[in-house]
mmCIF file of C-alpha atoms in Angstrom:
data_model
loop_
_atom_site.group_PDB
_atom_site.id
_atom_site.type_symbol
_atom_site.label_atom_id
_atom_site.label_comp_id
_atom_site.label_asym_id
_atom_site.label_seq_id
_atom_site.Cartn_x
_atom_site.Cartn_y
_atom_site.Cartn_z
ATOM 1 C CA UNK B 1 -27.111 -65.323 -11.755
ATOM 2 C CA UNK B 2 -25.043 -62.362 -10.520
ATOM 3 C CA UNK B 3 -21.848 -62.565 -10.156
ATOM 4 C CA UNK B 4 -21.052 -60.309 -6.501
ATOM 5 C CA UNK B 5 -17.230 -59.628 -8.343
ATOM 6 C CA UNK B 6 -18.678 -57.854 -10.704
ATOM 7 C CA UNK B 7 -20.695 -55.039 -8.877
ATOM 8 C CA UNK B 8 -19.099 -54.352 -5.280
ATOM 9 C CA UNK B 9 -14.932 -53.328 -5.190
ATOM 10 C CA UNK B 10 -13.260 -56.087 -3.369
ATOM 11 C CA UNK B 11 -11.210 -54.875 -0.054
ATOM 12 C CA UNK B 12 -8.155 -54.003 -1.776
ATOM 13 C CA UNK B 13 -9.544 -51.735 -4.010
ATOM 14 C CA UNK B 14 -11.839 -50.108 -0.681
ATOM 15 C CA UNK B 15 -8.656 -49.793 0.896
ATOM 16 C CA UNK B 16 -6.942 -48.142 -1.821
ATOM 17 C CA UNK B 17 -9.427 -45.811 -2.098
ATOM 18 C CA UNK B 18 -9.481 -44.778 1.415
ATOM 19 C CA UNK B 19 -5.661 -44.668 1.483
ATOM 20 C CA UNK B 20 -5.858 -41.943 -0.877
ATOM 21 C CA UNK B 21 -8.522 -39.714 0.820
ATOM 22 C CA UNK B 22 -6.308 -39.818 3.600
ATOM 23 C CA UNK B 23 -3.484 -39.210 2.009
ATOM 24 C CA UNK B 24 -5.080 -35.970 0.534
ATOM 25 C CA UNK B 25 -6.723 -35.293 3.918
ATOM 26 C CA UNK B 26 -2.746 -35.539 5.657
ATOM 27 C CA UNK B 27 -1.556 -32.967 2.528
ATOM 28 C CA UNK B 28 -4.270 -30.669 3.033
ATOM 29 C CA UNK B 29 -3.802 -30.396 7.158
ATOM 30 C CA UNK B 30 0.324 -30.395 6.385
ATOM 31 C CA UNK B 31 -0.761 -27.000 4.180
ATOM 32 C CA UNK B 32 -3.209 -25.714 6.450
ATOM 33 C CA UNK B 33 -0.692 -25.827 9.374
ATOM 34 C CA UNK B 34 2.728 -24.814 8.005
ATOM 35 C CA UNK B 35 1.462 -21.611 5.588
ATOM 36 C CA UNK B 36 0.855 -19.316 8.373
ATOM 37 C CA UNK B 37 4.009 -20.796 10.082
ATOM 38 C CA UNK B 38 5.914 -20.279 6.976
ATOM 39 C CA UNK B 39 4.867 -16.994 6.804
ATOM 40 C CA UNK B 40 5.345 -15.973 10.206
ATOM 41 C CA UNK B 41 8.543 -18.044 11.290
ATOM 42 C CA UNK B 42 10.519 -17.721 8.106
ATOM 43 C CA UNK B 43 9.683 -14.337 6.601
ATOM 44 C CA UNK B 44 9.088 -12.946 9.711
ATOM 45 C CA UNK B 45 12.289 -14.195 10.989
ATOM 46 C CA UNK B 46 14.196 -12.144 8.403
ATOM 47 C CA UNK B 47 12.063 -9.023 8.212
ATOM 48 C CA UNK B 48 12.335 -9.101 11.863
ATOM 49 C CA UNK B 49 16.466 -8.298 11.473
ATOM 50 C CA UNK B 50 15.547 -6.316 8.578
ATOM 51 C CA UNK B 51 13.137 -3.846 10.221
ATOM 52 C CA UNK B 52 14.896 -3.813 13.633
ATOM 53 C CA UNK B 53 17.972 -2.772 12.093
ATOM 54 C CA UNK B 54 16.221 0.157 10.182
ATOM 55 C CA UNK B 55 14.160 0.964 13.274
ATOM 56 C CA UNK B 56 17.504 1.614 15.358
ATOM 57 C CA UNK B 57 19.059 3.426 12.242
ATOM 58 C CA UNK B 58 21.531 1.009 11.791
ATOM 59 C CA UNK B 59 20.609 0.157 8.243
ATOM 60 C CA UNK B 60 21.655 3.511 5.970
ATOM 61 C CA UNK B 61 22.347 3.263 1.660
ATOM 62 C CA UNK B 62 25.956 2.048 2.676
ATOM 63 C CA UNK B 63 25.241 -0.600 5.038
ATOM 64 C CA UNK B 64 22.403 -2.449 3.337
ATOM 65 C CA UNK B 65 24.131 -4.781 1.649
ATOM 66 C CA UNK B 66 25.740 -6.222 5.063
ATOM 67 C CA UNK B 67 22.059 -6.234 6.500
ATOM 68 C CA UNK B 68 20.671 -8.154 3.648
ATOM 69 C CA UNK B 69 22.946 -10.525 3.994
ATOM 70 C CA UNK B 70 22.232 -11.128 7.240
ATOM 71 C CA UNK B 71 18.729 -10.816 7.339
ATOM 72 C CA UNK B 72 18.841 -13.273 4.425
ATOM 73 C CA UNK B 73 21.115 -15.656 6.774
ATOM 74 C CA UNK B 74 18.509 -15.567 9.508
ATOM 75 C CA UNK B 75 15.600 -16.630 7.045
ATOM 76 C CA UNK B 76 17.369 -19.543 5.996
ATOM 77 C CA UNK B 77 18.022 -20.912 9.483
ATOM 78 C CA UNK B 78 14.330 -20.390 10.143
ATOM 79 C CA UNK B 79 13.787 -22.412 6.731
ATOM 80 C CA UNK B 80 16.155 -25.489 8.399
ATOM 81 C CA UNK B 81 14.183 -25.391 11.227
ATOM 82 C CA UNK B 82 10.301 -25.224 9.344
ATOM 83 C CA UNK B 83 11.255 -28.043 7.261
ATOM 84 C CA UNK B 84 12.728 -29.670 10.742
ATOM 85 C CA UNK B 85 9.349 -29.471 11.620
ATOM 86 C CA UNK B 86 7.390 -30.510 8.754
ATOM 87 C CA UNK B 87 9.380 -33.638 9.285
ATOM 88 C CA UNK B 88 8.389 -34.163 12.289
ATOM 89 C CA UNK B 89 4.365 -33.439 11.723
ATOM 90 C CA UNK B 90 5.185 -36.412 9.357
ATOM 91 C CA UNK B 91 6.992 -38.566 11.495
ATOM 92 C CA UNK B 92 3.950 -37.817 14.652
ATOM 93 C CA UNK B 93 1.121 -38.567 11.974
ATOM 94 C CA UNK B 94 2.440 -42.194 10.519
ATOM 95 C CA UNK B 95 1.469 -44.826 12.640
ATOM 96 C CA UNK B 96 4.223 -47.049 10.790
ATOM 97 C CA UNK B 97 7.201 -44.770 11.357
ATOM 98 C CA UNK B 98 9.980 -46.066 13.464
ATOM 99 C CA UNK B 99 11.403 -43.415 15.783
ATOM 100 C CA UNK B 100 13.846 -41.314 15.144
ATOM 101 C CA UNK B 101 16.348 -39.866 17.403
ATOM 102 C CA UNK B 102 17.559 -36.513 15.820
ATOM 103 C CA UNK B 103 21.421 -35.494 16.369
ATOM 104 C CA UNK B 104 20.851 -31.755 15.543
ATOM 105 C CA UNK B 105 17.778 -29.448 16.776
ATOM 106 C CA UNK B 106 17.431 -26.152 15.536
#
């Protein structure tokens, strides 16, 4: 006599399994959407100040420093904001996520 607990995975263990394909699915469309945008928003958003201030021959050997800084400044605040947004992809794609009201929006 065969035993059917001993050849098919009970529900749990289906649904575990499928949990985790989607949770690999959700971390590979997080990665596929946000490395162009990191690219583009963040590094672009410093080298943007960086080459506009060279273009307009504002940046020179003595003045570098201050446009580093600043280009360096903008980058970040692009950073706040991807990650902003990266928690909100989250947020949109969890069924089970209560919503959140955010105080700040960059």
């Amino acid at each position: 006599m065969i035993k059917t607990g001993e050849w098919s995975p009970s529900c749990s263990q289906f649904k575990a399994q499928k949990d985790s394909e989607m949770t690999n699915i959700k971390e590979i469309r997080i990665l596929q959407i946000f490395a162009a945008r990191l690219v583009l928003e963040v590094f672009g958003g410093g080298g943007a100040i960086w080459g506009f201030s060279e273009s307009l021959t504002l940046r020179n050997p003595e003045s570098q420093e201050f446009w580093r800084f600043w280009a360096q400044v903008i980058a970040s605040l692009f950073a706040i904001r991807f990650i902003l947004q990266i928690v909100d992809f989250c947020f949109d794609t969890d069924r089970n996520a209560k919503n959140v009201i955010r105080l700040i929006q960059v």
